[in-house]
Amino acid sequence: MQIEIDNGSGFCFGVTTAIKKAEEKLAEGNTLYCLGDIVHNGMECERLRQMGLITINHDEMRRLHNVKVLLRAHGEPPETYELARRNGIEIIDATCPVVLQLQKRIKKQYEAGDGQIVIFGKKGHAEVLGLVGQTQSNAIVIENFDEVKKLDFSRDIYLYSQTTKSLDEFHRIIDYIQHHMSPEAHFQSFDTICRSVANRMPNISQFATRHDLILFVCGRKSSNGKVLYNECLRVNPNTHLIEGPEEIQAEWLQDVKTVGICGATSTPKWLMEQCRDAISMNNRQ
C-alpha cells in the first residue's frame, strides 16, 4: 500500500507564526495565557498545554492583571486591546498579517462614513468578531449566498470576506449584488480571501483524485477544514474526516492500494505523520 501526505496541507503562515511565538515565550519560562484555542486542533492545543500554555476566554481575561496574553492568528476587536491596557496586560500579538490588514481596511471604510459594510463570513467566528469590532458592531455578516438577499440594495454596499471563505461562493455573492443594486447606489467588493488558503482548494482537489482512500485529518471545529474536507469528498467519495490516528477504521483500508492523507490550515504535520505511521503498522500486522 502506498501512503502519501499532501505537501500543501498543514499550518498556514499565520498559525505557524502564532505557535512559534507561543513556544518562544514558554521556553523563556514565562506564564503565558492564550485568548481562545491557539488553533482549531485539539491535539496541538494539548501539546502546547503540556508546555505550559493556559487557554482562557474573554471573561477570564477580564479578571487577569499584569500577565502576558497571546492573541492568536484570528485577530481580536479593539475592545480586547483596551481591556489589556486597563488591566496592565502585555499583549503578545500573533494576529495574522493578512487579517490585520483586513481589519485596518474595514476600520478605515467604516470611519469614512455611510453605506453598509458587509462581511462574508461565519457568524461568531473569532476572525469575524475581530472584523465586526472595527465597525462598532455595525457590519452585516452573511454566512452564505442565500443570505445576500437580505441586504438593502438601495444603499451603498462595501463587501469584504473572512480570509478563509470559499472564493467561488464569494464571486457568486458579488454577481448577485451587482445585478440587484439600485442605479443610485454604489457597490464595491474587496477580495480579501487569503490566497495561501484559497489555492489549497484546487490543489487538494487534485490530490484527492489520485488516491483510492483519503483521510482528511482535522479538528471538527475548523471552518477552513470543513470547506477543504467537503471538496475532497466531492471529488473522492471514499474520504473520511478524522481527528487523529485512533479514528482510523481497519475496514476502510481493505482492498485499498493508495491512501492520501491531507488536512486543514489548522492541522499539524506531526499529526498527519502519526496517521501515516498507524496505517503502516496496521499493514505490517
Short mmCIF file of N, CA, C and O in Angstrom, two decimals, residues 205-279:
data_model
loop_
_atom_site.label_atom_id
_atom_site.label_comp_id
_atom_site.label_asym_id
_atom_site.label_seq_id
_atom_site.Cartn_x
_atom_site.Cartn_y
_atom_site.Cartn_z
N SER A 205 -7.99 19.22 -4.29
CA SER A 205 -8.91 18.52 -5.18
C SER A 205 -8.13 17.55 -6.08
O SER A 205 -8.51 16.38 -6.25
N GLN A 206 -7.02 18.04 -6.64
CA GLN A 206 -6.17 17.18 -7.49
C GLN A 206 -5.59 16.03 -6.67
O GLN A 206 -5.54 14.88 -7.12
N PHE A 207 -5.16 16.34 -5.46
CA PHE A 207 -4.58 15.32 -4.57
C PHE A 207 -5.59 14.21 -4.29
O PHE A 207 -5.26 13.02 -4.33
N ALA A 208 -6.85 14.61 -4.02
CA ALA A 208 -7.89 13.63 -3.66
C ALA A 208 -8.23 12.69 -4.80
O ALA A 208 -8.63 11.54 -4.57
N THR A 209 -8.07 13.16 -6.04
CA THR A 209 -8.39 12.30 -7.18
C THR A 209 -7.33 11.22 -7.41
O THR A 209 -7.59 10.23 -8.09
N ARG A 210 -6.15 11.41 -6.83
CA ARG A 210 -5.03 10.49 -7.10
C ARG A 210 -5.05 9.23 -6.23
O ARG A 210 -4.24 8.34 -6.44
N HIS A 211 -5.94 9.17 -5.24
CA HIS A 211 -5.88 8.07 -4.27
C HIS A 211 -7.20 7.32 -4.13
O HIS A 211 -8.27 7.88 -4.34
N ASP A 212 -7.08 6.03 -3.75
CA ASP A 212 -8.28 5.21 -3.53
C ASP A 212 -9.02 5.67 -2.28
O ASP A 212 -10.25 5.63 -2.22
N LEU A 213 -8.26 6.07 -1.26
CA LEU A 213 -8.84 6.47 0.02
C LEU A 213 -8.19 7.77 0.47
O LEU A 213 -6.97 7.94 0.37
N ILE A 214 -9.01 8.70 0.96
CA ILE A 214 -8.50 9.96 1.51
C ILE A 214 -8.84 10.03 2.99
O ILE A 214 -10.01 9.85 3.38
N LEU A 215 -7.83 10.28 3.81
CA LEU A 215 -8.05 10.56 5.23
C LEU A 215 -7.79 12.04 5.43
O LEU A 215 -6.66 12.52 5.25
N PHE A 216 -8.84 12.77 5.76
CA PHE A 216 -8.72 14.21 5.98
C PHE A 216 -8.61 14.43 7.49
O PHE A 216 -9.56 14.20 8.24
N VAL A 217 -7.42 14.85 7.93
CA VAL A 217 -7.13 14.98 9.36
C VAL A 217 -7.39 16.42 9.78
O VAL A 217 -6.77 17.35 9.27
N CYS A 218 -8.32 16.58 10.73
CA CYS A 218 -8.73 17.95 11.03
C CYS A 218 -9.56 17.98 12.31
O CYS A 218 -10.35 17.07 12.57
N GLY A 219 -9.40 19.05 13.10
CA GLY A 219 -10.28 19.28 14.24
C GLY A 219 -11.66 19.62 13.72
O GLY A 219 -11.80 20.34 12.73
N ARG A 220 -12.70 19.13 14.35
CA ARG A 220 -14.06 19.32 13.84
C ARG A 220 -14.57 20.75 14.02
O ARG A 220 -15.63 21.08 13.52
N LYS A 221 -13.81 21.60 14.71
CA LYS A 221 -14.21 23.00 14.89
C LYS A 221 -13.68 23.90 13.79
O LYS A 221 -14.00 25.08 13.73
N SER A 222 -12.81 23.37 12.93
CA SER A 222 -12.15 24.21 11.93
C SER A 222 -13.07 24.55 10.75
O SER A 222 -13.54 23.66 10.04
N SER A 223 -13.31 25.86 10.54
CA SER A 223 -14.16 26.30 9.42
C SER A 223 -13.49 25.96 8.10
O SER A 223 -14.10 25.44 7.17
N ASN A 224 -12.21 26.30 8.02
CA ASN A 224 -11.43 26.05 6.82
C ASN A 224 -11.36 24.55 6.53
O ASN A 224 -11.43 24.10 5.39
N GLY A 225 -11.29 23.75 7.59
CA GLY A 225 -11.26 22.30 7.45
C GLY A 225 -12.52 21.75 6.82
O GLY A 225 -12.46 20.86 5.96
N LYS A 226 -13.67 22.29 7.23
CA LYS A 226 -14.96 21.83 6.66
C LYS A 226 -14.99 22.07 5.15
O LYS A 226 -15.43 21.22 4.39
N VAL A 227 -14.52 23.25 4.73
CA VAL A 227 -14.53 23.60 3.30
C VAL A 227 -13.65 22.64 2.51
O VAL A 227 -14.05 22.09 1.48
N LEU A 228 -12.42 22.42 3.00
CA LEU A 228 -11.47 21.56 2.29
C LEU A 228 -11.91 20.10 2.31
O LEU A 228 -11.75 19.37 1.32
N TYR A 229 -12.44 19.65 3.45
CA TYR A 229 -12.94 18.27 3.56
C TYR A 229 -14.05 18.02 2.55
O TYR A 229 -14.07 16.99 1.85
N ASN A 230 -14.99 18.98 2.46
CA ASN A 230 -16.11 18.81 1.52
C ASN A 230 -15.64 18.77 0.07
O ASN A 230 -16.23 18.08 -0.77
N GLU A 231 -14.57 19.51 -0.22
CA GLU A 231 -14.01 19.48 -1.58
C GLU A 231 -13.41 18.10 -1.87
O GLU A 231 -13.60 17.54 -2.96
N CYS A 232 -12.70 17.53 -0.88
CA CYS A 232 -12.15 16.17 -1.05
C CYS A 232 -13.28 15.16 -1.27
O CYS A 232 -13.20 14.30 -2.15
N LEU A 233 -14.32 15.29 -0.46
CA LEU A 233 -15.45 14.37 -0.53
C LEU A 233 -16.16 14.47 -1.88
O LEU A 233 -16.62 13.47 -2.45
N ARG A 234 -16.22 15.68 -2.42
CA ARG A 234 -16.87 15.92 -3.72
C ARG A 234 -16.16 15.16 -4.84
O ARG A 234 -16.81 14.55 -5.69
N VAL A 235 -14.82 15.19 -4.83
CA VAL A 235 -14.08 14.55 -5.93
C VAL A 235 -13.75 13.09 -5.63
O VAL A 235 -13.49 12.31 -6.53
N ASN A 236 -13.77 12.73 -4.33
CA ASN A 236 -13.47 11.35 -3.95
C ASN A 236 -14.41 10.94 -2.80
O ASN A 236 -14.16 11.26 -1.65
N PRO A 237 -15.50 10.21 -3.13
CA PRO A 237 -16.49 9.82 -2.11
C PRO A 237 -15.90 8.94 -1.00
O PRO A 237 -16.47 8.85 0.08
N ASN A 238 -14.75 8.33 -1.29
CA ASN A 238 -14.10 7.49 -0.27
C ASN A 238 -13.16 8.36 0.58
O ASN A 238 -11.96 8.10 0.69
N THR A 239 -13.74 9.41 1.17
CA THR A 239 -13.00 10.35 2.01
C THR A 239 -13.57 10.31 3.42
O THR A 239 -14.80 10.32 3.59
N HIS A 240 -12.70 10.25 4.41
CA HIS A 240 -13.15 10.23 5.82
C HIS A 240 -12.48 11.34 6.60
O HIS A 240 -11.26 11.53 6.48
N LEU A 241 -13.25 12.05 7.40
CA LEU A 241 -12.69 13.08 8.28
C LEU A 241 -12.35 12.43 9.62
O LEU A 241 -13.20 11.79 10.24
N ILE A 242 -11.10 12.60 10.05
CA ILE A 242 -10.67 12.05 11.34
C ILE A 242 -9.89 13.13 12.11
O ILE A 242 -9.28 13.99 11.51
N GLU A 243 -9.96 13.05 13.42
CA GLU A 243 -9.20 14.00 14.25
C GLU A 243 -7.81 13.45 14.60
O GLU A 243 -6.92 14.21 14.95
N GLY A 244 -7.65 12.13 14.51
CA GLY A 244 -6.36 11.53 14.84
C GLY A 244 -6.31 10.07 14.44
O GLY A 244 -7.31 9.51 13.98
N PRO A 245 -5.15 9.42 14.62
CA PRO A 245 -4.97 8.04 14.16
C PRO A 245 -5.91 7.03 14.80
O PRO A 245 -6.25 6.02 14.19
N GLU A 246 -6.36 7.33 16.03
CA GLU A 246 -7.23 6.37 16.74
C GLU A 246 -8.60 6.23 16.06
O GLU A 246 -9.34 5.28 16.34
N GLU A 247 -8.95 7.15 15.16
CA GLU A 247 -10.26 7.10 14.49
C GLU A 247 -10.21 6.32 13.17
O GLU A 247 -11.24 6.11 12.54
N ILE A 248 -9.01 5.90 12.77
CA ILE A 248 -8.89 5.14 11.51
C ILE A 248 -9.50 3.75 11.70
O ILE A 248 -9.16 3.04 12.65
N GLN A 249 -10.40 3.38 10.81
CA GLN A 249 -11.05 2.06 10.91
C GLN A 249 -10.43 1.09 9.91
O GLN A 249 -10.25 1.43 8.74
N ALA A 250 -10.12 -0.10 10.40
CA ALA A 250 -9.41 -1.10 9.60
C ALA A 250 -10.14 -1.43 8.30
O ALA A 250 -9.50 -1.63 7.25
N GLU A 251 -11.48 -1.45 8.34
CA GLU A 251 -12.24 -1.83 7.13
C GLU A 251 -12.06 -0.81 6.00
O GLU A 251 -12.24 -1.15 4.82
N TRP A 252 -11.74 0.44 6.34
CA TRP A 252 -11.51 1.45 5.30
C TRP A 252 -10.31 1.05 4.41
O TRP A 252 -10.24 1.43 3.25
N LEU A 253 -9.36 0.32 5.01
CA LEU A 253 -8.09 0.05 4.33
C LEU A 253 -8.13 -1.22 3.47
O LEU A 253 -7.17 -1.51 2.75
N GLN A 254 -9.23 -1.96 3.56
CA GLN A 254 -9.33 -3.21 2.80
C GLN A 254 -9.38 -2.93 1.29
O GLN A 254 -10.12 -2.06 0.83
N ASP A 255 -8.58 -3.68 0.55
CA ASP A 255 -8.52 -3.58 -0.92
C ASP A 255 -8.14 -2.19 -1.42
O ASP A 255 -8.49 -1.79 -2.53
N VAL A 256 -7.43 -1.44 -0.59
CA VAL A 256 -7.00 -0.10 -0.96
C VAL A 256 -5.52 -0.14 -1.33
O VAL A 256 -4.70 -0.67 -0.58
N LYS A 257 -5.17 0.42 -2.48
CA LYS A 257 -3.77 0.41 -2.92
C LYS A 257 -3.06 1.71 -2.57
O LYS A 257 -1.87 1.71 -2.28
N THR A 258 -3.80 2.84 -2.64
CA THR A 258 -3.16 4.12 -2.31
C THR A 258 -4.02 4.92 -1.33
O THR A 258 -5.24 5.01 -1.48
N VAL A 259 -3.35 5.48 -0.32
CA VAL A 259 -4.02 6.30 0.69
C VAL A 259 -3.40 7.70 0.64
O VAL A 259 -2.18 7.86 0.65
N GLY A 260 -4.26 8.70 0.58
CA GLY A 260 -3.80 10.08 0.65
C GLY A 260 -4.20 10.68 1.99
O GLY A 260 -5.34 10.53 2.43
N ILE A 261 -3.24 11.32 2.65
CA ILE A 261 -3.51 11.97 3.95
C ILE A 261 -3.33 13.46 3.77
O ILE A 261 -2.28 13.92 3.31
N CYS A 262 -4.36 14.22 4.12
CA CYS A 262 -4.28 15.67 3.99
C CYS A 262 -5.02 16.32 5.15
O CYS A 262 -5.57 15.63 6.01
N GLY A 263 -5.02 17.65 5.17
CA GLY A 263 -5.65 18.33 6.30
C GLY A 263 -5.86 19.80 6.06
O GLY A 263 -5.66 20.31 4.95
N ALA A 264 -6.25 20.49 7.11
CA ALA A 264 -6.60 21.91 7.05
C ALA A 264 -5.40 22.78 7.40
O ALA A 264 -4.31 22.28 7.70
N THR A 265 -5.62 24.10 7.40
CA THR A 265 -4.56 25.03 7.80
C THR A 265 -4.31 24.94 9.30
O THR A 265 -3.36 25.53 9.81
N SER A 266 -5.17 24.23 10.01
CA SER A 266 -5.01 24.06 11.45
C SER A 266 -4.51 22.65 11.81
O SER A 266 -4.50 22.28 12.98
N THR A 267 -4.11 21.89 10.82
CA THR A 267 -3.66 20.51 11.06
C THR A 267 -2.14 20.44 11.12
O THR A 267 -1.47 20.77 10.13
N PRO A 268 -1.57 20.01 12.27
CA PRO A 268 -0.11 19.92 12.34
C PRO A 268 0.43 18.75 11.50
O PRO A 268 -0.21 17.70 11.40
N LYS A 269 1.61 18.95 10.91
CA LYS A 269 2.24 17.90 10.09
C LYS A 269 2.46 16.63 10.92
O LYS A 269 2.28 15.52 10.43
N TRP A 270 2.87 16.83 12.20
CA TRP A 270 3.18 15.65 13.02
C TRP A 270 1.95 14.75 13.21
O TRP A 270 2.08 13.54 13.34
N LEU A 271 0.75 15.33 13.18
CA LEU A 271 -0.47 14.54 13.35
C LEU A 271 -0.76 13.72 12.09
O LEU A 271 -1.15 12.55 12.18
N MET A 272 -0.53 14.31 10.92
CA MET A 272 -0.70 13.55 9.67
C MET A 272 0.32 12.42 9.60
O MET A 272 0.02 11.33 9.13
N GLU A 273 1.53 12.69 10.11
CA GLU A 273 2.58 11.65 10.13
C GLU A 273 2.20 10.51 11.07
O GLU A 273 2.45 9.33 10.78
N GLN A 274 1.56 10.84 12.19
CA GLN A 274 1.10 9.80 13.12
C GLN A 274 0.06 8.90 12.46
O GLN A 274 0.04 7.69 12.66
N CYS A 275 -0.81 9.52 11.65
CA CYS A 275 -1.83 8.74 10.92
C CYS A 275 -1.18 7.81 9.90
O CYS A 275 -1.57 6.65 9.76
N ARG A 276 -0.17 8.33 9.20
CA ARG A 276 0.58 7.51 8.24
C ARG A 276 1.22 6.32 8.96
O ARG A 276 1.13 5.17 8.49
N ASP A 277 1.85 6.58 10.10
CA ASP A 277 2.54 5.52 10.85
C ASP A 277 1.56 4.46 11.36
O ASP A 277 1.87 3.27 11.39
N ALA A 278 0.35 4.93 11.75
CA ALA A 278 -0.66 3.99 12.25
C ALA A 278 -1.12 3.04 11.14
O ALA A 278 -1.30 1.84 11.37
N ILE A 279 -1.25 3.57 9.93
CA ILE A 279 -1.65 2.73 8.78
C ILE A 279 -0.53 1.74 8.44
O ILE A 279 -0.78 0.55 8.19
#
